[in-house]
Coordinates of C-alpha atoms and ligand atoms in Angstrom, one line a residue:
X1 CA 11.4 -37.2 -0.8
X2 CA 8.3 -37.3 -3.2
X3 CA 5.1 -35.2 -2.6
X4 CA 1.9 -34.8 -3.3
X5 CA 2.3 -31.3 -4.4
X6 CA 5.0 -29.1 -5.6
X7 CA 3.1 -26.4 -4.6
X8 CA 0.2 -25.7 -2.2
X9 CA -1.4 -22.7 -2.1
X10 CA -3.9 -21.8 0.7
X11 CA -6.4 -19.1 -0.1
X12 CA -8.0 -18.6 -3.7
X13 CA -7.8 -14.9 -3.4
X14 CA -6.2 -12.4 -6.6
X15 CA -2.6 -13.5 -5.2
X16 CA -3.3 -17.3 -4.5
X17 CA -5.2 -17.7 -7.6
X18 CA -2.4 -15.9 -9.6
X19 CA 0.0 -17.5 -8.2
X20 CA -1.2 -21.3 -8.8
X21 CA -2.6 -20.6 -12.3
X22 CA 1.0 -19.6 -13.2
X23 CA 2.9 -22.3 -11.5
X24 CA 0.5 -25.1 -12.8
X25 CA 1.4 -23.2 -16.1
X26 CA 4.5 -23.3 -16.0
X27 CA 4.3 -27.3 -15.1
X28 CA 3.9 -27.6 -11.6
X29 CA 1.8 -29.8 -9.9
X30 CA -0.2 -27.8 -8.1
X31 CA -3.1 -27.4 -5.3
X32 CA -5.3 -24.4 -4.1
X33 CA -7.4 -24.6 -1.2
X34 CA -10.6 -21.9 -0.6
X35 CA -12.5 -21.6 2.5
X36 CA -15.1 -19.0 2.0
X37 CA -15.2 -17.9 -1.9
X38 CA -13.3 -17.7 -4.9
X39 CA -11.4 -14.9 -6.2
X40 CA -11.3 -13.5 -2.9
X41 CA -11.6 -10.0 -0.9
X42 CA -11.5 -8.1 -4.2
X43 CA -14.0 -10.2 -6.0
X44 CA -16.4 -10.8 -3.2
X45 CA -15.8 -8.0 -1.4
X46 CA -14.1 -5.8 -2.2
X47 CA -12.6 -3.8 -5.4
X48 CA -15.2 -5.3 -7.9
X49 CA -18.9 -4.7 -5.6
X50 CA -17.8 -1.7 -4.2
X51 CA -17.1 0.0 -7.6
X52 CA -20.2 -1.2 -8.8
X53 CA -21.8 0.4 -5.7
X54 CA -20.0 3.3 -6.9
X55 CA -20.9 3.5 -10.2
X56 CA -25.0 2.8 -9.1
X57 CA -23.7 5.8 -6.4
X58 CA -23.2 8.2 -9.7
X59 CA -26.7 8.9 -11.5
X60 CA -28.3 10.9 -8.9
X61 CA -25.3 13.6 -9.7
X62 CA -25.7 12.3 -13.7
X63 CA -29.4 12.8 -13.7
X64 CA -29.6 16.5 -12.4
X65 CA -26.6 17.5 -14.6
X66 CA -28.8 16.0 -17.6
X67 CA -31.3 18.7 -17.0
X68 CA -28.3 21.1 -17.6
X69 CA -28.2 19.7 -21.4
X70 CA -31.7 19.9 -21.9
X71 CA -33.0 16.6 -20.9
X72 CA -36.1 16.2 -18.7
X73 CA -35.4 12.8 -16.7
X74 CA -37.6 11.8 -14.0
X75 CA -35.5 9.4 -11.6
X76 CA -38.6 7.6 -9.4
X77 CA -36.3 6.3 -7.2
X78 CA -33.8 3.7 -6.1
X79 CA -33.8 0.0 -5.8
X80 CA -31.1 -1.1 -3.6
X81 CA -32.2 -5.0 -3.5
X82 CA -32.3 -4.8 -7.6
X83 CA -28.1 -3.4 -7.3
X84 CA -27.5 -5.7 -5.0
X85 CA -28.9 -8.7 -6.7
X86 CA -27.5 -7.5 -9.7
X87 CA -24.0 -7.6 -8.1
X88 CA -24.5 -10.8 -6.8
X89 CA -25.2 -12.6 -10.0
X90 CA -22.0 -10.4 -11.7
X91 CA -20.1 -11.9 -8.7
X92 CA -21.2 -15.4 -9.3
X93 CA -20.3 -15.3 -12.7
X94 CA -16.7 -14.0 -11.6
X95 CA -16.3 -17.0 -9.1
X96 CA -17.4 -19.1 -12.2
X97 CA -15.0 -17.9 -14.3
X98 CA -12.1 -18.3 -11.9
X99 CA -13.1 -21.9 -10.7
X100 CA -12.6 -22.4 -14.7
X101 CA -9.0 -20.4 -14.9
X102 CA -8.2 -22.5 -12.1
X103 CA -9.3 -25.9 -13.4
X104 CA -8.5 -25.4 -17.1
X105 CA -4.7 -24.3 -15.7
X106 CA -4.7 -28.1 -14.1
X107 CA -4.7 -26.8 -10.8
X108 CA -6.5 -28.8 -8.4
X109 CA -9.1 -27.3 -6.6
X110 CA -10.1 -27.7 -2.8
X111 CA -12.9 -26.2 -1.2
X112 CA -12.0 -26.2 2.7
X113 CA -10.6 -24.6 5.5
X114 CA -6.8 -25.0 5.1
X115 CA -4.8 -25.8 8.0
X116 CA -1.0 -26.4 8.3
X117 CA 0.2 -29.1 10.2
X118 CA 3.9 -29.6 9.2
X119 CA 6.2 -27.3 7.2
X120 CA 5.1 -29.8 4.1
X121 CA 2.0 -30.8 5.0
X122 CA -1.8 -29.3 4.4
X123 CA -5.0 -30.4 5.8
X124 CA -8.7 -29.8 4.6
X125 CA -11.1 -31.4 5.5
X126 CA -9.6 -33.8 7.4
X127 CA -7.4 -34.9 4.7
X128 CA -3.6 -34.4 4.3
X129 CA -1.7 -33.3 1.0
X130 CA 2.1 -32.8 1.1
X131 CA 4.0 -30.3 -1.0
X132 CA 7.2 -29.2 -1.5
X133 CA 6.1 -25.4 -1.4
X134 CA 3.8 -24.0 0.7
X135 CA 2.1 -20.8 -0.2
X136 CA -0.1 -18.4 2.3
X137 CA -2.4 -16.0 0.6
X138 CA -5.0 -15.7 3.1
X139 CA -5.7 -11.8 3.1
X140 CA -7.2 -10.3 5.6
X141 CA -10.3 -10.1 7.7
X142 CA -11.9 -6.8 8.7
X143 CA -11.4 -4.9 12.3
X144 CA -13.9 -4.0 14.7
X145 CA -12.9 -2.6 18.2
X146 CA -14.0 -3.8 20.7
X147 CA -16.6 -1.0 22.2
X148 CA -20.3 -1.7 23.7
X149 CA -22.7 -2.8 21.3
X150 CA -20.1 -4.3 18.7
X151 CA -22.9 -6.8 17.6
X152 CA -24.6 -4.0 16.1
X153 CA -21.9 -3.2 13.1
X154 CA -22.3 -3.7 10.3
X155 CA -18.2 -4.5 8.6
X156 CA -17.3 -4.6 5.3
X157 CA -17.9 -8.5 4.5
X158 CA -21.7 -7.4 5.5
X159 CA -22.2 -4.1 3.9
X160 CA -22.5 -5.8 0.2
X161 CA -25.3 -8.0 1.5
X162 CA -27.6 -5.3 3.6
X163 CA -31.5 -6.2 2.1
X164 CA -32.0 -2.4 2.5
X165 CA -30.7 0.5 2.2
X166 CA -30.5 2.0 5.5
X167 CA -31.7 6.0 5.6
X168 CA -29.6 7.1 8.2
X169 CA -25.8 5.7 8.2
X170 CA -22.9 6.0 10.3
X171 CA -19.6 5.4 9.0
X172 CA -16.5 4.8 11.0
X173 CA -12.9 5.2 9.5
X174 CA -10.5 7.5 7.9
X175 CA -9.0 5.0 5.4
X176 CA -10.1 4.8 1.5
X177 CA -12.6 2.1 2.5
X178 CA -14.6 4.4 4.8
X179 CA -14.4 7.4 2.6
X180 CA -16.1 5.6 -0.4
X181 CA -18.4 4.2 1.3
X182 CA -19.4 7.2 2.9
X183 CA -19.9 8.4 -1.3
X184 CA -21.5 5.5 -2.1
X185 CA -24.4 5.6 0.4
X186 CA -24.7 9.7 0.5
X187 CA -24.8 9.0 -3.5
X188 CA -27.7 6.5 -3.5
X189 CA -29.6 8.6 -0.8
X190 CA -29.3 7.4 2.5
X191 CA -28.3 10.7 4.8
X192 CA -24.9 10.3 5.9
X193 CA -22.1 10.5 8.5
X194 CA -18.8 10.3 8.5
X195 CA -16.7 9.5 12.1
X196 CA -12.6 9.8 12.2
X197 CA -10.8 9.9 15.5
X198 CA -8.2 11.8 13.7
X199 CA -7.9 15.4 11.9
X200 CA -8.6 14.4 8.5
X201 CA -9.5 11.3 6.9
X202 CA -7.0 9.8 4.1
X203 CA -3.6 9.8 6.1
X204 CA -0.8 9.6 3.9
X205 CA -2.6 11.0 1.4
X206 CA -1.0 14.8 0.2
X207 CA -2.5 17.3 2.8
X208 CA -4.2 19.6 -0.2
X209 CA -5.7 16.7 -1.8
X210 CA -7.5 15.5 1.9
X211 CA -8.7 19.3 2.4
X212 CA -10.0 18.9 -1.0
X213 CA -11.8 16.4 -0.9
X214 CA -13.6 17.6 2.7
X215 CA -14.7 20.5 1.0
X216 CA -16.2 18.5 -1.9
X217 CA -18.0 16.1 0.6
X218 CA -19.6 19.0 2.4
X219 CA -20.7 20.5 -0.6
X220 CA -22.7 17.2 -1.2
X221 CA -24.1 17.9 2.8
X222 CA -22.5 15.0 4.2
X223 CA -21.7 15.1 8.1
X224 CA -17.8 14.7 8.8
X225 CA -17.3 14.4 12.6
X226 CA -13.2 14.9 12.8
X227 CA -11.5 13.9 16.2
X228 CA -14.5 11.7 16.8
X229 CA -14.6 8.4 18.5
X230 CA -17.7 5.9 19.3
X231 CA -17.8 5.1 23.0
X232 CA -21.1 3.0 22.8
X233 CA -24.0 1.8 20.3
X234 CA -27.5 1.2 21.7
X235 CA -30.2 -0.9 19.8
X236 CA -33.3 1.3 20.9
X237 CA -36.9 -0.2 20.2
X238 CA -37.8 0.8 17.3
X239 CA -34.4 -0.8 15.5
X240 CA -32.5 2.3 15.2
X241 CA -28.7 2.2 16.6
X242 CA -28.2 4.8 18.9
X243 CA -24.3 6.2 18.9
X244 CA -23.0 8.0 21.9
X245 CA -19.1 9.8 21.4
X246 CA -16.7 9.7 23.5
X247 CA -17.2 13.9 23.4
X248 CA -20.7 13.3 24.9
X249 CA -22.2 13.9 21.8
X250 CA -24.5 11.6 20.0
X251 CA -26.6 10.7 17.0
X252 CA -29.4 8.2 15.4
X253 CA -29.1 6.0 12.5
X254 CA -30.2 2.6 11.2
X255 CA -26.6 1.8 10.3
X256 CA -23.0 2.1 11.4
X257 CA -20.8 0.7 9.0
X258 CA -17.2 0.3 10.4
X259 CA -14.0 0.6 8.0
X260 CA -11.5 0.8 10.6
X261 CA -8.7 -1.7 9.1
X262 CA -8.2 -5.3 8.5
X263 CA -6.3 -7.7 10.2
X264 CA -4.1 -10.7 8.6
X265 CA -6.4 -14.4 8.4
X266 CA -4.3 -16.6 10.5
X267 CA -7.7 -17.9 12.2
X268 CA -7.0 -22.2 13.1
X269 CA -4.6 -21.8 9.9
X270 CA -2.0 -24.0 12.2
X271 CA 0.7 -21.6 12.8
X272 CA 1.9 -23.4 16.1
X273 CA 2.7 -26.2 14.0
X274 CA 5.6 -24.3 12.0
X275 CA 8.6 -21.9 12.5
X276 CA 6.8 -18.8 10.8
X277 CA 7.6 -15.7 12.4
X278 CA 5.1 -12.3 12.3
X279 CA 6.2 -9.0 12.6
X280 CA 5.4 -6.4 15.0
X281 CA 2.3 -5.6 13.7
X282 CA 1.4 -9.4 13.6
X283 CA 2.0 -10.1 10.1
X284 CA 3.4 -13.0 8.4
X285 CA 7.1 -11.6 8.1
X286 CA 8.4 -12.3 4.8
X287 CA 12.2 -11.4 2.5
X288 CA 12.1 -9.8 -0.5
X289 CA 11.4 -12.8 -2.1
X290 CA 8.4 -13.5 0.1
X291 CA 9.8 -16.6 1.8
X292 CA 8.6 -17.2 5.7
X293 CA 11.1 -18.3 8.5
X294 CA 10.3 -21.5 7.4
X295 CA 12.1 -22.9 4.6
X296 CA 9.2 -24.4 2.5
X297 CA 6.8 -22.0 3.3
X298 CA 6.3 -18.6 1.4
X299 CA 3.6 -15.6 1.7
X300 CA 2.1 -12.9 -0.2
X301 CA -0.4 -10.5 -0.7
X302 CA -2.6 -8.9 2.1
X303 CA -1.5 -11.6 5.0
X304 CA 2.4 -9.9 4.7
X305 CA 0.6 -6.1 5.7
X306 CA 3.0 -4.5 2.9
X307 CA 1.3 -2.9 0.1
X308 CA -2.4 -4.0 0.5
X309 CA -4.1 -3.5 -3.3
X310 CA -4.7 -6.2 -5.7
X311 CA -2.3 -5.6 -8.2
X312 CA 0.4 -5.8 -6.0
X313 CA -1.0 -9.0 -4.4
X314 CA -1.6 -10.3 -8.4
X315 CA 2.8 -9.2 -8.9
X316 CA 3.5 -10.8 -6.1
X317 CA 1.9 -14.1 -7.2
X318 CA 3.4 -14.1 -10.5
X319 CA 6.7 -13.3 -9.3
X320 CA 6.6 -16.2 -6.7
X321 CA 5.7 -18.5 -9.8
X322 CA 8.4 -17.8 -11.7
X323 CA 10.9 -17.9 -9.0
X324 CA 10.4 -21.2 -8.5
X325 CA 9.3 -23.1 -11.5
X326 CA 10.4 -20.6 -14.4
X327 CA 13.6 -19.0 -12.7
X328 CA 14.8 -17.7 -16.5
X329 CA 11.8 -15.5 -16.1
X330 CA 12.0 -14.4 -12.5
X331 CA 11.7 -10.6 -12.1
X332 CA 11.3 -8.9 -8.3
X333 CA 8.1 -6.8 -7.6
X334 CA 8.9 -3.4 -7.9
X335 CA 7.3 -1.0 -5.4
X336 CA 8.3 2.2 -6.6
X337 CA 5.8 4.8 -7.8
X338 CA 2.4 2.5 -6.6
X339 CA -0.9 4.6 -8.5
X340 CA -3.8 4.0 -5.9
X341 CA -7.2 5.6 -6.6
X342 CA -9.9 6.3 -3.8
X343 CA -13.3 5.8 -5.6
X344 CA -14.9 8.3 -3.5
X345 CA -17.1 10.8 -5.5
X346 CA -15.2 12.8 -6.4
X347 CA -12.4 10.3 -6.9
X348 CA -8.8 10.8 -5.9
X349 CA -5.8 9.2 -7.7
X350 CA -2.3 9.7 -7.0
X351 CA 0.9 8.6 -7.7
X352 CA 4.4 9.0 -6.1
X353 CA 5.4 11.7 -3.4
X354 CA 2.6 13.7 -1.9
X355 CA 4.5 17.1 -1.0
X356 CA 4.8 16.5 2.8
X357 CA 6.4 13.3 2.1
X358 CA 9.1 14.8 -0.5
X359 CA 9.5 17.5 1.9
X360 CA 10.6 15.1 4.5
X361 CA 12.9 13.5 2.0
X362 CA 14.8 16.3 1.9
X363 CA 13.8 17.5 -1.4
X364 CA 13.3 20.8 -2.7
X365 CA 10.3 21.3 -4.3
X366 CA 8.4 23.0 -7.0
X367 CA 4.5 23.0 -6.6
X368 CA 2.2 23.3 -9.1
X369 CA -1.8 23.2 -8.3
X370 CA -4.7 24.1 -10.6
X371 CA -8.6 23.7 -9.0
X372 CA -11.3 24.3 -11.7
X373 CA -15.0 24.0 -12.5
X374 CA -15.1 21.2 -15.0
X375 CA -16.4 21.6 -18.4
X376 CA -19.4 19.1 -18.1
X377 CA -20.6 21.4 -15.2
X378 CA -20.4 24.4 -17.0
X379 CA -23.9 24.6 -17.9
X380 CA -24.8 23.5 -14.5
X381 CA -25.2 24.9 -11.1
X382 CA -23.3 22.4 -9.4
X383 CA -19.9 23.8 -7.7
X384 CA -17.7 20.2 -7.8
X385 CA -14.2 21.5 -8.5
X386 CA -11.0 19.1 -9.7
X387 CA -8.2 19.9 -8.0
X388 CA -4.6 18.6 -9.7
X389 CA -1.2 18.9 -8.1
X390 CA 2.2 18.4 -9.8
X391 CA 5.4 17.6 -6.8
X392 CA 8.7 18.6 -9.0
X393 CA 12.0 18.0 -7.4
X394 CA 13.5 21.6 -8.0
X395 CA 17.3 20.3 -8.7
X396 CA 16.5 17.3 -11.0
X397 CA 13.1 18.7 -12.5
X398 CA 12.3 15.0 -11.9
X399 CA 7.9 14.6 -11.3
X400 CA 7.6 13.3 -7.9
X401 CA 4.0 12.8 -7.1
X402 CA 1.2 13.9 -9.0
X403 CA -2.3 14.4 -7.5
X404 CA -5.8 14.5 -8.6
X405 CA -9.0 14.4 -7.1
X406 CA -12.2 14.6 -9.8
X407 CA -14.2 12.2 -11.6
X408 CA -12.2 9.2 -13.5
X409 CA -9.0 10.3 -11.7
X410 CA -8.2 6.6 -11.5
X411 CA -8.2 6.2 -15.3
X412 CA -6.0 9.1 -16.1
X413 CA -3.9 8.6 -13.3
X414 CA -2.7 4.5 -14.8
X415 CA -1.3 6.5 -17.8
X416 CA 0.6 9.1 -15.9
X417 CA 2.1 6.5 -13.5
X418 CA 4.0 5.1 -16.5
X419 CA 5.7 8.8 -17.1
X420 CA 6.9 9.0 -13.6
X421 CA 7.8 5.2 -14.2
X422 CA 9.7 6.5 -16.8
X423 CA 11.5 9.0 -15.0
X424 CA 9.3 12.0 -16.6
X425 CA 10.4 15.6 -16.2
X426 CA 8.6 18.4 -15.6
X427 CA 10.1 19.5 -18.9
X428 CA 8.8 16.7 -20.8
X429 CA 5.3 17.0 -19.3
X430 CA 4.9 20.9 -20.5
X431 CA 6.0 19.2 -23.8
X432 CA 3.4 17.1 -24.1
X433 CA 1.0 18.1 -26.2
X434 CA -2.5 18.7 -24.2
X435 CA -5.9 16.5 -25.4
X436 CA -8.6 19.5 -25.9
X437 CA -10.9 19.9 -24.4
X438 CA -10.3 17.8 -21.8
X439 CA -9.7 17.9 -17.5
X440 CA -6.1 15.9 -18.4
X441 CA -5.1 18.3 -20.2
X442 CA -4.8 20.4 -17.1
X443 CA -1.3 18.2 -16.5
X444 CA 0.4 19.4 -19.4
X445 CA -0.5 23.2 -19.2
X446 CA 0.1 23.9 -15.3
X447 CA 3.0 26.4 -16.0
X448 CA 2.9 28.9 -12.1
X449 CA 4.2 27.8 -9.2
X450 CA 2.0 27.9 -5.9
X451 CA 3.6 29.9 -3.6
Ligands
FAD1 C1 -13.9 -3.1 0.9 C2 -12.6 -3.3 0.2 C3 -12.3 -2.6 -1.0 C4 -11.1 -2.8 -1.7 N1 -10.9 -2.0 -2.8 C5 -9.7 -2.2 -3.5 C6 -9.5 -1.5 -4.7 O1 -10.4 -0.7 -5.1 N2 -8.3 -1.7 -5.3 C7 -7.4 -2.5 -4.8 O2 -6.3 -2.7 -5.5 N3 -7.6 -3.2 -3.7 C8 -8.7 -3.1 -3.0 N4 -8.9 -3.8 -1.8 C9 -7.8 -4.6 -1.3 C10 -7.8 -6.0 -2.0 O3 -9.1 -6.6 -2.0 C11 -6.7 -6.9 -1.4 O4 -5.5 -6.2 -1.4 C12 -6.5 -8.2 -2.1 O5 -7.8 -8.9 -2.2 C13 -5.5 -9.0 -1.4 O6 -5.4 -10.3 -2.1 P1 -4.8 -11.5 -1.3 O7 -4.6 -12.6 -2.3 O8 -3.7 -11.1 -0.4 O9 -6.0 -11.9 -0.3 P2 -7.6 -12.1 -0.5 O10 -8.0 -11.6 -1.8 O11 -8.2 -11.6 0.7 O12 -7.8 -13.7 -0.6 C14 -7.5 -14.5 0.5 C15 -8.4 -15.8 0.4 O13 -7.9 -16.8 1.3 C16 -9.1 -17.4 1.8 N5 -8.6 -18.0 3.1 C17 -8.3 -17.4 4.2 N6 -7.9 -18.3 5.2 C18 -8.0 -19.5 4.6 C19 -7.7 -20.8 5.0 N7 -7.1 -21.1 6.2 N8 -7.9 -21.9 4.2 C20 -8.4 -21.7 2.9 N9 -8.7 -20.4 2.4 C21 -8.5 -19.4 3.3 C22 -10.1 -16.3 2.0 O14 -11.4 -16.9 2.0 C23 -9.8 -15.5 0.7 O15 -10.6 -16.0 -0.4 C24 -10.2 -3.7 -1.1 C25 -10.4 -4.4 0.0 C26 -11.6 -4.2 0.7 C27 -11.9 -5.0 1.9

């Protein structure tokens, strides 16, 4: 049977894109089909805007420290339709560029809602494509319960595009995406709250690192409402949203901005058409080598609800791609020892086990901790602390799970993700020679056990 494709790939996110680039390089025939906008979540919104938000979030904190070193900076203010119009022209050079990765790879582009009607056969826009392989990327899609006054949110495909800066903001969540956005918006001035039904924002997260980074967020007066839930939202007159809890408490803003999870794209993408099974949780259920219950049709990335960062979505691309057009090169995805960084300010990074987690793998462990005033505060008033943690498996001396919340944990915590990739001791990490004077350094030098 000839088709028209060898491999169709429906959504032009980081794993879609990766994944037909590869195969079309590797000399596939191959077709990618994008509904909304290139590059995906993490280009359009996601990863990419939100750490430029971050970064814009930063200077208040950089321009009173300058004063520390002397300088006498005068910030007038904030522009948040300059950042965002800024970001939009970065992001439409980024689309640009991936259109071009795409083209130049000879994959053939189609702009259109993708819809499967047979387990070899596509539609968009009303035409039909065969292929021999079929391959889901579609992501996700954002979460909003549904509670009174639902129209009034604001998710996170909107937040990127608010024309102003709201003054007062609400936001809802207790995952990464809540928690930075809570930063970014207390950083570039707006007065801010943070609601979690839970105990403590970051589940999953080690315990000491959460409680850290609480303490750091009220230092910076933000409002953290734990065990909090939002029974309604009222437009009042005047445009301001007025939030009622379900404790009977309530409060004022001009914004609630809800982060409470994402749910898999399968909107009209055809799935009564096919014999592709979702999981409990109502995502596309995959093997390990990412194939659907139906034979010709594979998925990856965010729609699959396994690991849901970019980098694993771009692995998992590249690994489909080789498995079936360069099988020489074929190597699984390996999920061990993840780094993920929450671009809160302070950051976090970690990788590995946090210490509840090895605990309740049975190991014995040794912890180290170390929280100190950085050096670039020093001449400063301001009270931020980095915390670091060190999880050591007492009988193998093995590193576990190393923690870090402070600025630029994400870029130190890359390079220590390799040593723990690499099996690296405690041992070989007080061998390490330190880099003075700097906060990294703290890793190699952590010598007394916390109690
Ligand atoms: C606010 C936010 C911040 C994030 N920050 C980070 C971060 O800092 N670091 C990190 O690693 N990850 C981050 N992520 C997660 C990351 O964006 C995702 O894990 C990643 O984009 C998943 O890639 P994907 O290929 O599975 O799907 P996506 O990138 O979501 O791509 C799916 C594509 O499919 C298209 N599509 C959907 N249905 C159809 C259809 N039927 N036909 C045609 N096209 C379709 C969509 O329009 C989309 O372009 C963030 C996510 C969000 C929401």
């Amino acid at each position: 049977m000839s088709y028209d494709f060898d491999l169709f790939v429906i959504g032009a996110g980081s794993g879609g894109v990766r994944a037909a680039r590869f195969a079309a390089s590797f000399g596939a025939k191959v077709a990618v089909a994008e509904s909304r906008y290139l590059g995906g979540t993490c280009v359009n919104v996601g990863c990419v805007p939100k750490k430029l938000m971050v970064y814009a979030a930063q200077y208040q904190d950089e321009f009173n420290l300058s004063k520390s070193f002397g300088w006498d900076v005068e910030a007038k203010g904030f522009d948040w339709p300059t950042l965002i119009s800024n970001k939009n022209t970065e992001i439409a050079r980024l689309n640009g560029i991936y259109e071009k990765l795409l083209v130049n790879s000879g994959v053939e582009l189609l702009n259109g809602h993708a819809k499967l009607i047979d387990a070899h056969t596509v539609e968009v826009n009303g035409q039909h494509y065969t292929a021999k392989n079929i391959l889901v990327a579609v992501g996700g899609w954002p979460q909003v319960p549904d509670i009174p006054g639902r129209e009034h949110v604001t998710d996170s495909n909107q937040v990127f595009f608010l024309k102003e800066q709201p003054k007062r903001v609400l936001v809802i969540g207790g995952g990464y995406i809540a928690v930075e956005f809570a930063s970014v918006f207390q950083g570039l001035g707006s007065e801010t709250q943070l609601a979690y039904r839970g105990d403590m924002f970051l589940r999953g997260f080690d315990n000491d690192v959460r409680e850290h980074l609480h303490q750091e967020l009220l230092k910076k007066d933000m409002t953290l409402r734990f065990n909090c839930d939002v029974q309604r939202i009222d437009k009042q007159d005047d445009q301001s949203l007025l939030i009622t809890f379900t404790d009977g408490q309530s409060t004022e803003v001009d914004c609630i901005f809800y982060a409470t999870g994402r749910r898999p794209m399968l909107d009209n993408l055809g799935l009564e058409n096919v014999n592709i099974t979702l999981d409990k949780r109502g995502y596309i259920a995959v093997d390990e080598l990412y194939q659907t219950s139906e034979n010709s049709i594979l998925a990856i990335g965010d729609v699959t609800g396994r690991v849901q960062l970019t980098p694993v979505a771009l692995a998992e691309g590249m690994a489909v791609a080789r498995r079936l057009f360069r099988k020489e090169d074929y190597k699984p995805v390996n999920y061990d020892l993840i780094p993920t960084a929450v671009f809160s300010l302070p950051n976090i990074a970690t990788v590995g086990l946090s210490e509840e987690q090895a605990r309740a793998e049975g190991y014995t462990v040794q912890v180290f901790k170390s929280s100190f005033k950085p050096m670039k505060l020093s001449l400063s008033e301001q009270q931020e602390r980095i915390f670091m943690k060190l999880v050591v498996d007492q009988t193998t001396d093995r590193v576990l799970g190393c923690h870090m919340v402070g600025p630029d944990a994400g870029e130190l915590m890359q390079g220590i993700a390799i040593a723990l990739k690499a099996g690296a001791t405690k041992q070989i990490f007080d061998e390490t020679i330190g880099i003075h004077p700097s906060a990294a350094e703290e890793f190699v030098t952590m010598r007394t056990q916390s109690a």
